[in-house]
Amino acid sequence: KTRRPTQNPLCHGADPNRNSDVSWGAFGGSSLPCSAIYYGDHVFSEVEMKQFSEFIPTVPNLFGYISFHSYGQYIMTPYAVSRNAADDFELINEIGAKAKDAISAIRGTEYSVGSMSDFFGLIAGTSVDYVAINQKPKLAYCYEISDTHIVATEEIQAIGEELFASVKAI
């Protein structure tokens, strides 16, 4: 979550991966500020996502986009907002499988590859859907990089090495 204060002084931030304008707040999130999946006060309420929404359209001919998060061990493809397959889904899944194998080769960590909606159901407001729908890159992925929301300090380097190998494979 971001760290912006909310209307509840005990709870900070929103989930930036539910804060874009792609069906914002419609499903797969929470209106409760203390929830890990709180989608924010309004579309692009989080400064990080507001800046993101202003920057991404300025990138000409965007070929690929990767978003990193920490909860699970997944390499996910669009879409979260629907069950529709992404354009070129066969290519995206084939490359995703190579990225998964590159992770596994480092220390045996197993990731799963598939669409965001297949793993988590329908989710509105994700950054990957925002980019996939508005910029239409050839490749778009959302990584979930750990089985916890907060990555243990002693895991950071190893996870970084896995991710570096995975991104090189892409």
PDB file of C-alpha atoms in Angstrom:
ATOM      1  CA  LYS A   1       0.000   0.000   0.000  1.00  0.00           C
ATOM      2  CA  THR A   2       0.961   3.603  -0.407  1.00  0.00           C
ATOM      3  CA  ARG A   3       1.590   5.618   2.746  1.00  0.00           C
ATOM      4  CA  ARG A   4      -0.832   8.527   2.225  1.00  0.00           C
ATOM      5  CA  PRO A   5      -3.056   9.261   5.233  1.00  0.00           C
ATOM      6  CA  THR A   6      -6.681   8.162   4.878  1.00  0.00           C
ATOM      7  CA  GLN A   7      -9.883   9.201   6.631  1.00  0.00           C
ATOM      8  CA  ASN A   8      -9.012   6.566   9.254  1.00  0.00           C
ATOM      9  CA  PRO A   9      -5.961   7.814  11.197  1.00  0.00           C
ATOM     10  CA  LEU A  10      -4.962   4.234  12.044  1.00  0.00           C
ATOM     11  CA  CYS A  11      -4.781   3.127   8.405  1.00  0.00           C
ATOM     12  CA  HIS A  12      -2.455   4.473   5.742  1.00  0.00           C
ATOM     13  CA  GLY A  13      -2.510   4.246   1.996  1.00  0.00           C
ATOM     14  CA  ALA A  14      -4.293   2.468  -0.781  1.00  0.00           C
ATOM     15  CA  ASP A  15      -3.404  -0.448  -3.006  1.00  0.00           C
ATOM     16  CA  PRO A  16      -1.919   1.242  -6.072  1.00  0.00           C
ATOM     17  CA  ASN A  17      -2.804  -1.834  -8.102  1.00  0.00           C
ATOM     18  CA  ARG A  18      -6.487  -1.027  -7.639  1.00  0.00           C
ATOM     19  CA  ASN A  19      -6.283   2.750  -8.114  1.00  0.00           C
ATOM     20  CA  SER A  20      -6.331   3.251 -11.907  1.00  0.00           C
ATOM     21  CA  ASP A  21      -9.368   4.264 -13.931  1.00  0.00           C
ATOM     22  CA  VAL A  22      -9.996   0.780 -15.386  1.00  0.00           C
ATOM     23  CA  SER A  23     -13.426   0.094 -13.821  1.00  0.00           C
ATOM     24  CA  TRP A  24     -12.122   1.674 -10.583  1.00  0.00           C
ATOM     25  CA  GLY A  25     -13.876   0.436  -7.448  1.00  0.00           C
ATOM     26  CA  ALA A  26     -16.300  -1.829  -9.334  1.00  0.00           C
ATOM     27  CA  PHE A  27     -15.049  -5.180  -7.986  1.00  0.00           C
ATOM     28  CA  GLY A  28     -12.063  -6.979  -6.480  1.00  0.00           C
ATOM     29  CA  GLY A  29     -11.187  -4.246  -4.012  1.00  0.00           C
ATOM     30  CA  SER A  30     -12.418  -2.652  -0.817  1.00  0.00           C
ATOM     31  CA  SER A  31     -13.739   0.752   0.208  1.00  0.00           C
ATOM     32  CA  LEU A  32     -12.340   0.200   3.721  1.00  0.00           C
ATOM     33  CA  PRO A  33      -9.068   2.122   4.270  1.00  0.00           C
ATOM     34  CA  CYS A  34      -7.645  -0.560   6.581  1.00  0.00           C
ATOM     35  CA  SER A  35      -8.026  -3.268   3.942  1.00  0.00           C
ATOM     36  CA  ALA A  36      -4.928  -4.428   2.043  1.00  0.00           C
ATOM     37  CA  ILE A  37      -7.028  -4.089  -1.127  1.00  0.00           C
ATOM     38  CA  TYR A  38      -8.396  -0.597  -0.425  1.00  0.00           C
ATOM     39  CA  TYR A  39      -8.797   1.073  -3.811  1.00  0.00           C
ATOM     40  CA  GLY A  40      -8.425   4.651  -2.576  1.00  0.00           C
ATOM     41  CA  ASP A  41     -10.682   7.665  -2.229  1.00  0.00           C
ATOM     42  CA  HIS A  42     -11.056   8.185  -5.981  1.00  0.00           C
ATOM     43  CA  VAL A  43      -9.434   7.253  -9.298  1.00  0.00           C
ATOM     44  CA  PHE A  44      -5.715   8.045  -9.200  1.00  0.00           C
ATOM     45  CA  SER A  45      -6.018   9.337  -5.613  1.00  0.00           C
ATOM     46  CA  GLU A  46      -2.509   8.069  -4.896  1.00  0.00           C
ATOM     47  CA  VAL A  47       0.286  10.372  -6.029  1.00  0.00           C
ATOM     48  CA  GLU A  48       2.248   7.394  -7.369  1.00  0.00           C
ATOM     49  CA  MET A  49      -0.638   6.344  -9.599  1.00  0.00           C
ATOM     50  CA  LYS A  50      -1.435   9.899 -10.662  1.00  0.00           C
ATOM     51  CA  GLN A  51       2.175  10.348 -11.812  1.00  0.00           C
ATOM     52  CA  PHE A  52       2.067   6.921 -13.464  1.00  0.00           C
ATOM     53  CA  SER A  53      -1.105   7.858 -15.387  1.00  0.00           C
ATOM     54  CA  GLU A  54       0.561  11.025 -16.652  1.00  0.00           C
ATOM     55  CA  PHE A  55       3.884   9.374 -17.560  1.00  0.00           C
ATOM     56  CA  ILE A  56       2.837   6.142 -19.322  1.00  0.00           C
ATOM     57  CA  PRO A  57       1.014   7.887 -22.218  1.00  0.00           C
ATOM     58  CA  THR A  58       4.197   9.842 -22.999  1.00  0.00           C
ATOM     59  CA  VAL A  59       6.174   6.669 -23.763  1.00  0.00           C
ATOM     60  CA  PRO A  60       6.069   6.210 -27.545  1.00  0.00           C
ATOM     61  CA  ASN A  61       5.739   2.684 -28.918  1.00  0.00           C
ATOM     62  CA  LEU A  62       5.770   1.034 -25.503  1.00  0.00           C
ATOM     63  CA  PHE A  63       6.792  -2.572 -26.166  1.00  0.00           C
ATOM     64  CA  GLY A  64       6.486  -4.053 -22.690  1.00  0.00           C
ATOM     65  CA  TYR A  65       5.405  -3.353 -19.148  1.00  0.00           C
ATOM     66  CA  ILE A  66       6.131  -5.223 -15.912  1.00  0.00           C
ATOM     67  CA  SER A  67       4.584  -4.445 -12.545  1.00  0.00           C
ATOM     68  CA  PHE A  68       6.075  -5.954  -9.372  1.00  0.00           C
ATOM     69  CA  HIS A  69       4.051  -6.717  -6.246  1.00  0.00           C
ATOM     70  CA  SER A  70       4.562  -8.868  -3.194  1.00  0.00           C
ATOM     71  CA  TYR A  71       1.970 -11.484  -2.454  1.00  0.00           C
ATOM     72  CA  GLY A  72       2.259 -14.875  -4.075  1.00  0.00           C
ATOM     73  CA  GLN A  73       4.567 -16.357  -6.671  1.00  0.00           C
ATOM     74  CA  TYR A  74       2.896 -15.549  -9.959  1.00  0.00           C
ATOM     75  CA  ILE A  75       3.724 -14.115 -13.354  1.00  0.00           C
ATOM     76  CA  MET A  76       0.385 -12.768 -14.468  1.00  0.00           C
ATOM     77  CA  THR A  77      -0.847 -11.533 -17.804  1.00  0.00           C
ATOM     78  CA  PRO A  78      -3.765  -9.230 -18.617  1.00  0.00           C
ATOM     79  CA  TYR A  79      -6.594  -9.051 -17.865  1.00  0.00           C
ATOM     80  CA  ALA A  80      -7.793  -8.615 -14.309  1.00  0.00           C
ATOM     81  CA  VAL A  81     -10.833  -6.569 -15.273  1.00  0.00           C
ATOM     82  CA  SER A  82     -12.297  -9.311 -17.476  1.00  0.00           C
ATOM     83  CA  ARG A  83     -11.887 -12.969 -18.372  1.00  0.00           C
ATOM     84  CA  ASN A  84     -11.022 -12.031 -21.965  1.00  0.00           C
ATOM     85  CA  ALA A  85      -7.671 -13.255 -23.223  1.00  0.00           C
ATOM     86  CA  ALA A  86      -5.023 -10.644 -23.932  1.00  0.00           C
ATOM     87  CA  ASP A  87      -4.021  -9.959 -27.510  1.00  0.00           C
ATOM     88  CA  ASP A  88      -1.212 -12.369 -28.436  1.00  0.00           C
ATOM     89  CA  PHE A  89      -1.953 -14.402 -25.298  1.00  0.00           C
ATOM     90  CA  GLU A  90      -0.151 -17.450 -26.699  1.00  0.00           C
ATOM     91  CA  LEU A  91       3.062 -15.467 -27.154  1.00  0.00           C
ATOM     92  CA  ILE A  92       2.659 -13.736 -23.775  1.00  0.00           C
ATOM     93  CA  ASN A  93       2.158 -17.102 -22.023  1.00  0.00           C
ATOM     94  CA  GLU A  94       5.070 -18.712 -23.900  1.00  0.00           C
ATOM     95  CA  ILE A  95       7.423 -15.912 -22.862  1.00  0.00           C
ATOM     96  CA  GLY A  96       5.949 -15.988 -19.346  1.00  0.00           C
ATOM     97  CA  ALA A  97       6.783 -19.697 -19.129  1.00  0.00           C
ATOM     98  CA  LYS A  98      10.414 -18.945 -20.067  1.00  0.00           C
ATOM     99  CA  ALA A  99      10.504 -16.224 -17.395  1.00  0.00           C
ATOM    100  CA  LYS A 100       9.114 -18.739 -14.878  1.00  0.00           C
ATOM    101  CA  ASP A 101      11.770 -21.306 -15.818  1.00  0.00           C
ATOM    102  CA  ALA A 102      14.504 -18.688 -15.369  1.00  0.00           C
ATOM    103  CA  ILE A 103      13.300 -18.068 -11.810  1.00  0.00           C
ATOM    104  CA  SER A 104      13.205 -21.774 -11.030  1.00  0.00           C
ATOM    105  CA  ALA A 105      16.745 -22.251 -12.354  1.00  0.00           C
ATOM    106  CA  ILE A 106      18.193 -19.947  -9.675  1.00  0.00           C
ATOM    107  CA  ARG A 107      17.098 -21.797  -6.529  1.00  0.00           C
ATOM    108  CA  GLY A 108      14.079 -23.904  -7.430  1.00  0.00           C
ATOM    109  CA  THR A 109      11.397 -21.329  -6.629  1.00  0.00           C
ATOM    110  CA  GLU A 110       8.197 -22.206  -8.455  1.00  0.00           C
ATOM    111  CA  TYR A 111       5.990 -19.524  -9.966  1.00  0.00           C
ATOM    112  CA  SER A 112       2.723 -19.974 -11.835  1.00  0.00           C
ATOM    113  CA  VAL A 113       1.902 -18.240 -15.123  1.00  0.00           C
ATOM    114  CA  GLY A 114      -1.576 -17.139 -16.195  1.00  0.00           C
ATOM    115  CA  SER A 115      -3.977 -14.241 -16.343  1.00  0.00           C
ATOM    116  CA  MET A 116      -4.646 -12.081 -13.310  1.00  0.00           C
ATOM    117  CA  SER A 117      -8.350 -12.946 -13.392  1.00  0.00           C
ATOM    118  CA  ASP A 118      -7.574 -16.680 -13.470  1.00  0.00           C
ATOM    119  CA  PHE A 119      -5.586 -16.414 -10.235  1.00  0.00           C
ATOM    120  CA  PHE A 120      -7.468 -13.760  -8.273  1.00  0.00           C
ATOM    121  CA  GLY A 121     -10.839 -13.323  -9.946  1.00  0.00           C
ATOM    122  CA  LEU A 122     -11.925 -10.024 -11.399  1.00  0.00           C
ATOM    123  CA  ILE A 123     -10.050  -6.968 -10.110  1.00  0.00           C
ATOM    124  CA  ALA A 124     -10.674  -3.389 -11.174  1.00  0.00           C
ATOM    125  CA  GLY A 125      -8.050  -0.658 -11.353  1.00  0.00           C
ATOM    126  CA  THR A 126      -4.829  -2.632 -11.973  1.00  0.00           C
ATOM    127  CA  SER A 127      -1.832  -0.952 -13.550  1.00  0.00           C
ATOM    128  CA  VAL A 128      -1.280  -3.835 -15.986  1.00  0.00           C
ATOM    129  CA  ASP A 129      -4.803  -3.498 -17.360  1.00  0.00           C
ATOM    130  CA  TYR A 130      -4.389   0.285 -17.508  1.00  0.00           C
ATOM    131  CA  VAL A 131      -1.263  -0.089 -19.650  1.00  0.00           C
ATOM    132  CA  ALA A 132      -2.558  -3.034 -21.701  1.00  0.00           C
ATOM    133  CA  ILE A 133      -5.811  -1.249 -22.574  1.00  0.00           C
ATOM    134  CA  ASN A 134      -4.436   2.249 -23.133  1.00  0.00           C
ATOM    135  CA  GLN A 135      -0.946   1.659 -24.570  1.00  0.00           C
ATOM    136  CA  LYS A 136      -1.365  -1.828 -26.044  1.00  0.00           C
ATOM    137  CA  PRO A 137       2.212  -3.057 -25.541  1.00  0.00           C
ATOM    138  CA  LYS A 138       3.185  -6.400 -27.037  1.00  0.00           C
ATOM    139  CA  LEU A 139       4.020  -7.777 -23.558  1.00  0.00           C
ATOM    140  CA  ALA A 140       2.543  -6.935 -20.153  1.00  0.00           C
ATOM    141  CA  TYR A 141       3.073  -8.803 -16.887  1.00  0.00           C
ATOM    142  CA  CYS A 142       2.324  -8.424 -13.212  1.00  0.00           C
ATOM    143  CA  TYR A 143       4.703 -10.314 -10.913  1.00  0.00           C
ATOM    144  CA  GLU A 144       3.765 -11.299  -7.389  1.00  0.00           C
ATOM    145  CA  ILE A 145       7.191 -11.929  -5.895  1.00  0.00           C
ATOM    146  CA  SER A 146       6.816 -13.390  -2.434  1.00  0.00           C
ATOM    147  CA  ASP A 147       4.395 -15.455  -0.427  1.00  0.00           C
ATOM    148  CA  THR A 148       4.027 -12.555   2.031  1.00  0.00           C
ATOM    149  CA  HIS A 149       3.165  -8.866   1.657  1.00  0.00           C
ATOM    150  CA  ILE A 150       6.389  -7.864   3.396  1.00  0.00           C
ATOM    151  CA  VAL A 151       9.501  -9.503   1.980  1.00  0.00           C
ATOM    152  CA  ALA A 152      11.994 -10.638   4.629  1.00  0.00           C
ATOM    153  CA  THR A 153      15.293  -8.750   4.498  1.00  0.00           C
ATOM    154  CA  GLU A 154      17.280 -11.963   4.087  1.00  0.00           C
ATOM    155  CA  GLU A 155      15.189 -12.862   0.986  1.00  0.00           C
ATOM    156  CA  ILE A 156      15.630  -9.606  -0.918  1.00  0.00           C
ATOM    157  CA  GLN A 157      18.908 -10.428  -2.672  1.00  0.00           C
ATOM    158  CA  ALA A 158      17.835 -13.936  -3.707  1.00  0.00           C
ATOM    159  CA  ILE A 159      14.471 -12.697  -4.986  1.00  0.00           C
ATOM    160  CA  GLY A 160      16.290  -9.923  -6.855  1.00  0.00           C
ATOM    161  CA  GLU A 161      18.545 -12.473  -8.537  1.00  0.00           C
ATOM    162  CA  GLU A 162      15.511 -14.545  -9.543  1.00  0.00           C
ATOM    163  CA  LEU A 163      13.719 -11.523 -10.929  1.00  0.00           C
ATOM    164  CA  PHE A 164      16.802 -10.341 -12.830  1.00  0.00           C
ATOM    165  CA  ALA A 165      17.077 -13.753 -14.497  1.00  0.00           C
ATOM    166  CA  SER A 166      13.367 -13.730 -15.271  1.00  0.00           C
ATOM    167  CA  VAL A 167      13.370 -10.267 -16.826  1.00  0.00           C
ATOM    168  CA  LYS A 168      16.458 -11.206 -18.889  1.00  0.00           C
ATOM    169  CA  ALA A 169      14.516 -14.217 -20.185  1.00  0.00           C
ATOM    170  CA  ILE A 170      11.679 -11.948 -21.256  1.00  0.00           C
TER     171      ILE A 170
END
